[in-house]
Coordinates of N, CA and C in Angstrom, one line a residue:
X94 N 20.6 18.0 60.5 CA 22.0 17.6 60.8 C 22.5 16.7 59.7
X95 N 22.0 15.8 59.0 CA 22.0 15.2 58.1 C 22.4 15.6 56.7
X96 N 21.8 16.5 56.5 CA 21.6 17.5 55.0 C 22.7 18.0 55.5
X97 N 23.1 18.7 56.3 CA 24.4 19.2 56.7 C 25.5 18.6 56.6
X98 N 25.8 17.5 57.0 CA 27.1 16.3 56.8 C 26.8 15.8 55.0
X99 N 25.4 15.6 54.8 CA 25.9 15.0 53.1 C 26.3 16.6 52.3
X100 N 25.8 17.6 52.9 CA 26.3 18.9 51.9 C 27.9 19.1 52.3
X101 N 28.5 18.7 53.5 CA 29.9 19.0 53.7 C 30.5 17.8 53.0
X102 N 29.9 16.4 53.3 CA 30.5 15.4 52.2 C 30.8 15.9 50.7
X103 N 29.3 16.3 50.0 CA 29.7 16.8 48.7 C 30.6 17.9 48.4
X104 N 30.5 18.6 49.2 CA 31.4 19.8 48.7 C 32.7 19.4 48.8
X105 N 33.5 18.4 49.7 CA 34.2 18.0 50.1 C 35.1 16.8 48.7
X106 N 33.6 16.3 48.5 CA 33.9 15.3 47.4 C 34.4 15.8 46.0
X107 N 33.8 17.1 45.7 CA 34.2 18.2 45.0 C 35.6 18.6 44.4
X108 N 35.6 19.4 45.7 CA 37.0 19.8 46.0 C 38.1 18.7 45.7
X109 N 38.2 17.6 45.9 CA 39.0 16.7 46.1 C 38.7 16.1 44.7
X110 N 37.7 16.0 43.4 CA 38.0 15.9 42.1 C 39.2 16.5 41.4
X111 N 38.5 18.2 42.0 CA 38.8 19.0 41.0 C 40.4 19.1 42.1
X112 N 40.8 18.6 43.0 CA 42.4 18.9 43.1 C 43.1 17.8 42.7
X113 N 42.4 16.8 42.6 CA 42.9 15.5 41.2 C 43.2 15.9 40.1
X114 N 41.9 16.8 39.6 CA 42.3 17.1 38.3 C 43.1 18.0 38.1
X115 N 43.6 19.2 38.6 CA 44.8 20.0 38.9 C 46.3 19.7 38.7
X116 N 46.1 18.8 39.9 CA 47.7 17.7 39.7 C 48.0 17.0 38.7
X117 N 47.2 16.5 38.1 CA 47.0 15.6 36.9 C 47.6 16.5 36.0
X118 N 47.2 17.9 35.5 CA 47.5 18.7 34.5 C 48.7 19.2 34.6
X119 N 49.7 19.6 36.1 CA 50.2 19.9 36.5 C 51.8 18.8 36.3
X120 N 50.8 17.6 36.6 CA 51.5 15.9 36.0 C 52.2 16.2 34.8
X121 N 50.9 16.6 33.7 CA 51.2 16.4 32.5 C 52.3 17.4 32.3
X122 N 51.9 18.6 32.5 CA 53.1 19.9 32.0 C 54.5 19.8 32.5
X123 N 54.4 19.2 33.7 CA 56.0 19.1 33.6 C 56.7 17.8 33.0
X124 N 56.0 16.8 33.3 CA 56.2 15.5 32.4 C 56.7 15.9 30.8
X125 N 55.4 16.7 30.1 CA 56.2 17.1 29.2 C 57.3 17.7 28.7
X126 N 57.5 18.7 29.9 CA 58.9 19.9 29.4 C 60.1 18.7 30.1
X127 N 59.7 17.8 30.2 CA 61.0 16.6 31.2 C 61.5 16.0 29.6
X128 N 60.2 15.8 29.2 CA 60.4 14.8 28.1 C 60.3 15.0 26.9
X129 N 60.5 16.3 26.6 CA 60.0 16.8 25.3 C 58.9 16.0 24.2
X130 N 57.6 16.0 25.3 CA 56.6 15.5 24.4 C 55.6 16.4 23.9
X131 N 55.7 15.9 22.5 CA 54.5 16.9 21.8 C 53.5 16.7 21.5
X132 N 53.4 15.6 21.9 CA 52.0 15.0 22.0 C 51.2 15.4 23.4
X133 N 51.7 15.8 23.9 CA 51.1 15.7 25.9 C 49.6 16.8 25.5
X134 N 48.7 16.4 26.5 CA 47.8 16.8 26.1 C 47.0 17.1 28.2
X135 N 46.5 18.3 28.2 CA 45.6 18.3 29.1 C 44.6 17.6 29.7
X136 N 44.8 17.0 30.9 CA 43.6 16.1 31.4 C 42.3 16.5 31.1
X137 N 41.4 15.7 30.6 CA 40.0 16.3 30.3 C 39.4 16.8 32.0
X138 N 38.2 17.8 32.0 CA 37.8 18.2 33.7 C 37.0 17.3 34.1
X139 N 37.0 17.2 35.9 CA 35.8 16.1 35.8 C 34.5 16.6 35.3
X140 N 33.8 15.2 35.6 CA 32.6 15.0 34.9 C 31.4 16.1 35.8
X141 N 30.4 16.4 35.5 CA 29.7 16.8 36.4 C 29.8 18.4 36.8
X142 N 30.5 18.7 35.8 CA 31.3 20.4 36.4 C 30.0 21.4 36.8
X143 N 29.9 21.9 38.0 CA 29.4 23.1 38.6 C 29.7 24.2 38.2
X144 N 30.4 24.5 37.8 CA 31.2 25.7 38.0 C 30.4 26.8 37.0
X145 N 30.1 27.9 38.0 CA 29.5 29.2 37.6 C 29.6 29.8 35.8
X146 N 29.1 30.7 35.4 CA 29.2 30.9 34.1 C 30.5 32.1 34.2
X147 N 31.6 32.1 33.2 CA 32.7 33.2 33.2 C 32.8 33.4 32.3
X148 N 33.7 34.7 31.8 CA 33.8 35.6 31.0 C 34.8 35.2 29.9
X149 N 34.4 35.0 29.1 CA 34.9 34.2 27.8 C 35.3 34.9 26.6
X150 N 35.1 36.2 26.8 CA 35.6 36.8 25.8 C 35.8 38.4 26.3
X151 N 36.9 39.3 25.7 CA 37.0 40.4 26.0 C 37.3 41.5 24.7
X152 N 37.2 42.3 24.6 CA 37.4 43.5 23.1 C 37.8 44.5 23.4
X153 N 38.2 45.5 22.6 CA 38.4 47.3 22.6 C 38.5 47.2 21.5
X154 N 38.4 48.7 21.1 CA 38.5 49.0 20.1 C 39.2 50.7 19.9
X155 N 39.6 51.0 19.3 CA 40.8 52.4 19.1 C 41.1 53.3 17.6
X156 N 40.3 54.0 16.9 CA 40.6 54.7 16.2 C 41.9 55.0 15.8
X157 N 41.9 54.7 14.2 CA 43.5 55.4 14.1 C 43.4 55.8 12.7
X158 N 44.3 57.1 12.4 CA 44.1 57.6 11.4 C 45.1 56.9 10.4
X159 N 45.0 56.1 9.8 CA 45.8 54.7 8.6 C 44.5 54.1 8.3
X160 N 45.3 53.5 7.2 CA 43.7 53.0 6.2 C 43.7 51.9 6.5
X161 N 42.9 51.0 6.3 CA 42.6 49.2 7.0 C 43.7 48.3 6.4
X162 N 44.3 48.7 5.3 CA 45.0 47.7 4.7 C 46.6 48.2 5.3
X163 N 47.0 49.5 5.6 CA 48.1 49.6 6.1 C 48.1 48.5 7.5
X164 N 46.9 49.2 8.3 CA 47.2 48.4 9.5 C 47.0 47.1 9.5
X165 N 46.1 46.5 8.5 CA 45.9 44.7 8.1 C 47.7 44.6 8.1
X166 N 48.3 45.3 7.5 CA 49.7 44.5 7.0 C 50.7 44.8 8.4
X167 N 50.3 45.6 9.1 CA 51.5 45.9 10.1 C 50.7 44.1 11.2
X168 N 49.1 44.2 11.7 CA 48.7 43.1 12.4 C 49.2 42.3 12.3
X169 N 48.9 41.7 10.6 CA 49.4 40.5 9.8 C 50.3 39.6 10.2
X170 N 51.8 40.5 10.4 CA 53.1 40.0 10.6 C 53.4 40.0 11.7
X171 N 53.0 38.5 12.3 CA 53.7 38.0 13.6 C 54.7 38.4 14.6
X172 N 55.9 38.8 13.4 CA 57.2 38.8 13.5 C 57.0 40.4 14.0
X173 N 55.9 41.0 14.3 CA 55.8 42.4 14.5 C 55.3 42.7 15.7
X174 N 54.4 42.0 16.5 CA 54.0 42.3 17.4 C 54.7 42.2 18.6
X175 N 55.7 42.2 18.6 CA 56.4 43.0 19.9 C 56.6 43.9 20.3
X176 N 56.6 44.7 19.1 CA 56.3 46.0 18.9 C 55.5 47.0 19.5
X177 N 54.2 46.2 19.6 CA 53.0 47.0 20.7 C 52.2 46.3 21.7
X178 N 52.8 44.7 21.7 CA 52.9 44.2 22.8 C 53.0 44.3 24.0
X179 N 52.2 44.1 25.1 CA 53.2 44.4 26.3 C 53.8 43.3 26.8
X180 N 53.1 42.1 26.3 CA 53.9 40.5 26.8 C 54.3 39.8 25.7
X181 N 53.9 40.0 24.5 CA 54.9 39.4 23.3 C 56.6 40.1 22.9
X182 N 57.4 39.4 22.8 CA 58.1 39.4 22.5 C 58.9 38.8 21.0
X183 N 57.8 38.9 19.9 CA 58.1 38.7 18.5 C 57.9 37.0 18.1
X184 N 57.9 37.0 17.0 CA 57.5 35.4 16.4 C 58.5 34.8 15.6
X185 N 58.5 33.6 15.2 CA 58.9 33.4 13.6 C 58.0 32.8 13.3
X186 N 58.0 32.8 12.0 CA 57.0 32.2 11.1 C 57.8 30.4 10.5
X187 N 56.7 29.6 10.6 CA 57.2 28.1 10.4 C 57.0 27.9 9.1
X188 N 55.8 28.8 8.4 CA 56.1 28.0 7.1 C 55.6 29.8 6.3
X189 N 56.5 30.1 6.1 CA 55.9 31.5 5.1 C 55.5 31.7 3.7
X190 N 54.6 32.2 3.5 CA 54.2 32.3 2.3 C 55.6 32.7 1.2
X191 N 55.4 32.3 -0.1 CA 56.3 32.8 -1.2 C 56.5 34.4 -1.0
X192 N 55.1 35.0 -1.0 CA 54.9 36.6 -1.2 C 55.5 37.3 0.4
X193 N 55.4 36.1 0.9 CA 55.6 37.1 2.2 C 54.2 37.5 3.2
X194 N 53.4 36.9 2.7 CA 51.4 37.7 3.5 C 50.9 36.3 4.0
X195 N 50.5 36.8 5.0 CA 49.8 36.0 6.3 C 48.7 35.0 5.2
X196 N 48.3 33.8 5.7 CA 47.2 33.4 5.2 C 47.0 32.2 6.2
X197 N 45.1 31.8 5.7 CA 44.9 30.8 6.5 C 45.5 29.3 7.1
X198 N 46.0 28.8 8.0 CA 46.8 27.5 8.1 C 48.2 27.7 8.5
X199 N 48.7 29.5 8.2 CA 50.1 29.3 8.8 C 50.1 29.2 9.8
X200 N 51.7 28.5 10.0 CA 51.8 28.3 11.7 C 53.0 29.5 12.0
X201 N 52.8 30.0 13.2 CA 53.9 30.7 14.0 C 54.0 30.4 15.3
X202 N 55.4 30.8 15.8 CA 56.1 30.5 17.1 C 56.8 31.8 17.6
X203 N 55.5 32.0 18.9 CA 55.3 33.8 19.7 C 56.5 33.1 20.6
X204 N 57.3 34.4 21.2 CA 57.8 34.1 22.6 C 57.3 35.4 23.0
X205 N 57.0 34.8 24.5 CA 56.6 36.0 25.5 C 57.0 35.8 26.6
X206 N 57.0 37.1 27.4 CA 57.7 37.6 28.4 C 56.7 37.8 29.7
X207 N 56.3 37.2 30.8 CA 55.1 38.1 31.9 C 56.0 38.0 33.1
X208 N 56.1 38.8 33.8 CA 56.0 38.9 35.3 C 57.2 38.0 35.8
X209 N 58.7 38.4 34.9 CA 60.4 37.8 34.9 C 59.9 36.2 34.0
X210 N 58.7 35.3 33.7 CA 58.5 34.4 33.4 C 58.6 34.4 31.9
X211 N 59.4 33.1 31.1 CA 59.3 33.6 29.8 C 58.8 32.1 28.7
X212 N 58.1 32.0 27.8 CA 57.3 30.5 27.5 C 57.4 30.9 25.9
X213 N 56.9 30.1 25.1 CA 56.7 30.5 23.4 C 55.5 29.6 23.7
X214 N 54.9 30.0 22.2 CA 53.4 29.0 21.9 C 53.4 28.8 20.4
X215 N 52.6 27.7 20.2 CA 52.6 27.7 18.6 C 51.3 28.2 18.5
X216 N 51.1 28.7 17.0 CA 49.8 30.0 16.9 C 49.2 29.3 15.1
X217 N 48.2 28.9 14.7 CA 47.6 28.7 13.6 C 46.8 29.8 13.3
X218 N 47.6 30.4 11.9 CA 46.1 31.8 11.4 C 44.8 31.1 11.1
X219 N 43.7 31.3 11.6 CA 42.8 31.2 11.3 C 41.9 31.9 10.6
X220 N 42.2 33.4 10.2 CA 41.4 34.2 9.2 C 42.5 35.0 8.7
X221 N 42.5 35.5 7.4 CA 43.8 36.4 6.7 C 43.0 37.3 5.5
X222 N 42.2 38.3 5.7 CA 41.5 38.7 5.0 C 41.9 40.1 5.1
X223 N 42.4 40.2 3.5 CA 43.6 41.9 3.9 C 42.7 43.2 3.8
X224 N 42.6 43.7 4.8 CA 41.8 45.0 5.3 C 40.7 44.9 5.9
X225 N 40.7 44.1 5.9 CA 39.4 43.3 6.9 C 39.2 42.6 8.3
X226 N 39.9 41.8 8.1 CA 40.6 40.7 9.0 C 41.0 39.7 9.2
X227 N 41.7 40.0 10.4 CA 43.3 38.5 11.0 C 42.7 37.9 12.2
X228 N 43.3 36.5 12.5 CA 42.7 35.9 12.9 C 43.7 34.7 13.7
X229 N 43.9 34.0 14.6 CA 44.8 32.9 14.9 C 44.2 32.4 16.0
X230 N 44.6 31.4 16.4 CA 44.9 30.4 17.7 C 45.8 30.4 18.4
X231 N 45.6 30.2 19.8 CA 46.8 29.5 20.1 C 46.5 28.1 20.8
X232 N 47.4 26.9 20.7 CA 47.2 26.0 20.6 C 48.3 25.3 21.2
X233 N 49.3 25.4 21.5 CA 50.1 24.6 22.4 C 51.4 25.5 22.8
X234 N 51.9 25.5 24.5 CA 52.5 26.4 25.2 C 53.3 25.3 25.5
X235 N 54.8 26.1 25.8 CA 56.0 25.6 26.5 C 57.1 26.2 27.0
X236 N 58.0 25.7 27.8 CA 59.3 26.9 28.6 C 59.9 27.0 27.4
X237 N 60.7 26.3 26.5 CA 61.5 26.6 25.6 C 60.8 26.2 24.3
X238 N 60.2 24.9 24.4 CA 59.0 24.4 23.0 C 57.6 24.2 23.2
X239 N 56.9 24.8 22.1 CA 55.6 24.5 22.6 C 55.2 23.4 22.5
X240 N 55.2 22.3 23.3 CA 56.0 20.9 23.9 C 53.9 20.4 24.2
X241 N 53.1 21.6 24.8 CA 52.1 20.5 26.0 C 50.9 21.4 24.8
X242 N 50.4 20.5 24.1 CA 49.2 20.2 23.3 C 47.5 20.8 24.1
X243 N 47.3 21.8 24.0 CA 46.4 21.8 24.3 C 45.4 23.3 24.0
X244 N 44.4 23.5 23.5 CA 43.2 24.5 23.5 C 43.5 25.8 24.2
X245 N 44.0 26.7 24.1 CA 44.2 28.1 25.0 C 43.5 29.1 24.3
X246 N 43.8 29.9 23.3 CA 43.3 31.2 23.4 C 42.6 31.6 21.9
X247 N 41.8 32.4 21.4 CA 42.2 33.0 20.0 C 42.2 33.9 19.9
X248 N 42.8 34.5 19.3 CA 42.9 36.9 19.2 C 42.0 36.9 17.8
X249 N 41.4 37.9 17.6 CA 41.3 38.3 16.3 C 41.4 39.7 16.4
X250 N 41.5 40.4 15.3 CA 41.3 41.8 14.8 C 40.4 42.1 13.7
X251 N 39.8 43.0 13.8 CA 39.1 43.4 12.6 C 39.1 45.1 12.2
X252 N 39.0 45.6 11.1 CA 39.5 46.3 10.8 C 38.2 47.2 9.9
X253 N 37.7 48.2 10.5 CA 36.8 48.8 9.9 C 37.1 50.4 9.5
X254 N 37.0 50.7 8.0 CA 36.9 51.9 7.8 C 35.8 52.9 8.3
X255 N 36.8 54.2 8.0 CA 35.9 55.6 9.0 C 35.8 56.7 7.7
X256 N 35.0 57.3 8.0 CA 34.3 58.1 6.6 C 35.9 59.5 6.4
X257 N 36.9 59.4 7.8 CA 37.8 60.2 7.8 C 39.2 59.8 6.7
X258 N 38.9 58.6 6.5 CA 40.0 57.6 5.9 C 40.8 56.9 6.9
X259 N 40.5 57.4 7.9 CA 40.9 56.1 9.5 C 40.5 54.7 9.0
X260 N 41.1 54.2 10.4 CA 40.2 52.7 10.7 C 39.9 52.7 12.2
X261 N 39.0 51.7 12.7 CA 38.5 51.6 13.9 C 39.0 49.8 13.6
X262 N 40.0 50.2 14.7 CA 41.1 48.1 14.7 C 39.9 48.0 16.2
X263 N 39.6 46.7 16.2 CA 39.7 46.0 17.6 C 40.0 44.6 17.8
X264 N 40.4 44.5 18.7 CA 41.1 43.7 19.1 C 40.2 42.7 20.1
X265 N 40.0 41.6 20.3 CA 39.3 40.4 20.1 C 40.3 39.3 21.4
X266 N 39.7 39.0 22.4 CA 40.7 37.8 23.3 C 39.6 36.6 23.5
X267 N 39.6 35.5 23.4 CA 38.6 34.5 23.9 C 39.6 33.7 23.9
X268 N 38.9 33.1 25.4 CA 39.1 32.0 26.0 C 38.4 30.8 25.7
X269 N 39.9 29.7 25.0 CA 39.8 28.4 24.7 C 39.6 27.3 25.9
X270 N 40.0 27.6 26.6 CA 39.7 26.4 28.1 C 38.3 26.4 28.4
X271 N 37.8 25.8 27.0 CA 36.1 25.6 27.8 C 36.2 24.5 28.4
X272 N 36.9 23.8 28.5 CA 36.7 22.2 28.9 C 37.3 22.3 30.4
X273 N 38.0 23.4 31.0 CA 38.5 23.7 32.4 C 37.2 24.1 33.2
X274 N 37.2 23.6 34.2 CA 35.9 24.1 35.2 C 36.4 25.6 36.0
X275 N 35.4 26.3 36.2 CA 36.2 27.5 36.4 C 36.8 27.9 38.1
X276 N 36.1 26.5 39.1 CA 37.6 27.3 40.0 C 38.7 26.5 40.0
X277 N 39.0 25.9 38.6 CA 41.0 25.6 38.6 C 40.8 26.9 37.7
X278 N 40.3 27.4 36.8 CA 40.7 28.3 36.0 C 41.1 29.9 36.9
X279 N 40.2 29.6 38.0 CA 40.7 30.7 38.9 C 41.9 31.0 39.4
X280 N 41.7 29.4 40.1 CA 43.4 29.4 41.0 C 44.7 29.2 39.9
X281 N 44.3 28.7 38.5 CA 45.2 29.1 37.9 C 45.3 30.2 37.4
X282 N 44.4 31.0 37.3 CA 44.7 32.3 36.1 C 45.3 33.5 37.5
X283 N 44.7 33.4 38.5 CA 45.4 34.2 39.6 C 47.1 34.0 39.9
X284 N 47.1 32.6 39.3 CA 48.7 32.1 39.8 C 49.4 33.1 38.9
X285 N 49.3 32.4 37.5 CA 50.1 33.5 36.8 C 49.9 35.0 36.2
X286 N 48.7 35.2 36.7 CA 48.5 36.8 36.1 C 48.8 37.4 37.4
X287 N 49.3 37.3 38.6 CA 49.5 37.5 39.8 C 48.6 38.1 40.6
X288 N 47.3 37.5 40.9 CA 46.1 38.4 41.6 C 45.2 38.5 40.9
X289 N 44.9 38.4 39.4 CA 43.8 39.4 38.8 C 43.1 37.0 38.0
X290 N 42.4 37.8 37.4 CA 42.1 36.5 36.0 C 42.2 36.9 34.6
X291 N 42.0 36.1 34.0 CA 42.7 36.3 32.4 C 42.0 37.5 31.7
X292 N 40.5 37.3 31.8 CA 40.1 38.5 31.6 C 39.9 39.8 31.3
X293 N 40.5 40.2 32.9 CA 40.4 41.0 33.5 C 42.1 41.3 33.3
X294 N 43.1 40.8 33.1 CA 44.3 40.5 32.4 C 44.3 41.0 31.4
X295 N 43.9 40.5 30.2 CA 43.6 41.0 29.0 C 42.8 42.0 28.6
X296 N 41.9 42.6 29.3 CA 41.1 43.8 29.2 C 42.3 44.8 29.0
X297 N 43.8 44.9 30.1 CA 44.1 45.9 30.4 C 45.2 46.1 29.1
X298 N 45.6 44.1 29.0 CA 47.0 44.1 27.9 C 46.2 44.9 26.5
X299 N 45.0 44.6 26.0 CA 44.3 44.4 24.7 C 45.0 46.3 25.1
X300 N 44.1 47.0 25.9 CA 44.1 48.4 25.7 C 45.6 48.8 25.6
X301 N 47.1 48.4 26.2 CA 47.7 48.5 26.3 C 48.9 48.4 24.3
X302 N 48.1 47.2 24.4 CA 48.3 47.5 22.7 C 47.7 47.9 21.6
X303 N 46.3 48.0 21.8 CA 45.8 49.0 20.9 C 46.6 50.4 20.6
X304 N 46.8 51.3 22.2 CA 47.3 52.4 22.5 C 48.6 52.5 21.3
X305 N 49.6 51.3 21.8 CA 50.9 51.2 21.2 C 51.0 51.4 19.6
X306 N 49.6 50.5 19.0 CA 50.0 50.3 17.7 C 49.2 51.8 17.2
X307 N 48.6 52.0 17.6 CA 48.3 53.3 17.2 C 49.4 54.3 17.2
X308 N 50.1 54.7 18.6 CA 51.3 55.5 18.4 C 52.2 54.8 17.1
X309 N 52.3 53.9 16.9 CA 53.2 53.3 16.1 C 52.9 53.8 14.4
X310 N 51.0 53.3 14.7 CA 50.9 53.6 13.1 C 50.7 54.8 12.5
X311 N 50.5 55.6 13.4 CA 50.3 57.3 13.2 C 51.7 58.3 13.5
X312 N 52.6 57.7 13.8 CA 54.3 58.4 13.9 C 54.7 58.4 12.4

């Protein structure tokens, strides 16, 4: 009876961190879009996190008859993937090279579109290696500015030749919210992917653009 009441205590005690910590983040995101702070930053999770092991990374990959450096240059350009996107909606670029070619350290600013909902993010390339591989972050999300500071996502692509003169692109999602315990990352990632988790989200968007940019680079 005992073990019973401290195991409904703890779980209880639990629950009630981690819906502290919820609100708190919840605090901060709209505090920020109130206040246009760019500094605002995600509550750290509590201490002590339980929470099961989850799926942190997802890939495909898609054959296309174009050589690695055609499709390095179509990847490259920010300003392009709306194109085979199913939820981007195109970029600008904040600080562009002289030549015009992606390299390490630039910044861009994605807008996207999910489910009538519409946000931008700021994105840092982290790899720019032409016919080989691209590379970026994403790093801080907002309604109109990417306003709330914080750890979310990185894409990469890599780009391998085929003895056909193809390439084999794939496409790369990992999840930055390691410091999120994973049942807010549940009840959040169900909120906005409507039912599913990011994942399982992204498994379907990745294939969804692979598909595209392939029709695209082979028309």
């Amino acid at each position: 009876m005992h073990y019973r009441l401290r195991r409904s205590v703890a779980t209880m005690t639990l629950a009630t961190v981690f819906g502290v910590w919820l609100l708190r983040c919840l605090k901060t995101f709209v505090f920020a879009v109130l206040r246009d702070d760019h500094d605002a930053t995600v509550p750290d999770p509590p201490s002590g996190d339980l929470a099961r092991r989850r799926v942190m990374q997802v890939s495909d990959s898609i054959d296309v008859a174009r050589s690695p450096g055609d499709l390095y240059a179509m990847v490259s350009d920010p300003t392009r993937m709306g194109e085979w996107s199913p939820e981007n909606r195109g970029a600008r670029i904040l600080d562009p090279a002289a030549d015009g070619e992606a390299f390490v350290g630039m910044r861009f600013q994605g807008r996207n579109l999910r489910n009538g909902a519409r946000w931008v993010t700021l994105c840092t390339v982290t790899a720019a290696d032409p016919a080989e591989r691209f590379a970026f972050r994403v790093h801080a999300i907002g309604v109109k500015k990417p306003r709330l500071q914080a750890p979310n996502a990185s894409w990469e692509y890599r780009f391998d030749p085929l003895p056909d003169g193809g390439t084999r692109i794939t496409e790369e999602w990992t999840d930055d919210r390691t410091r999120w315990p994973r049942p807010a990352v549940e009840v959040f990632d169900r909120i906005v992917t409507r039912g599913t988790t990011f994942p399982e989200f992204q498994r379907r968007n990745i294939a969804t653009t692979l598909a595209a940019l392939k029709k695209a680079a082979e028309s």
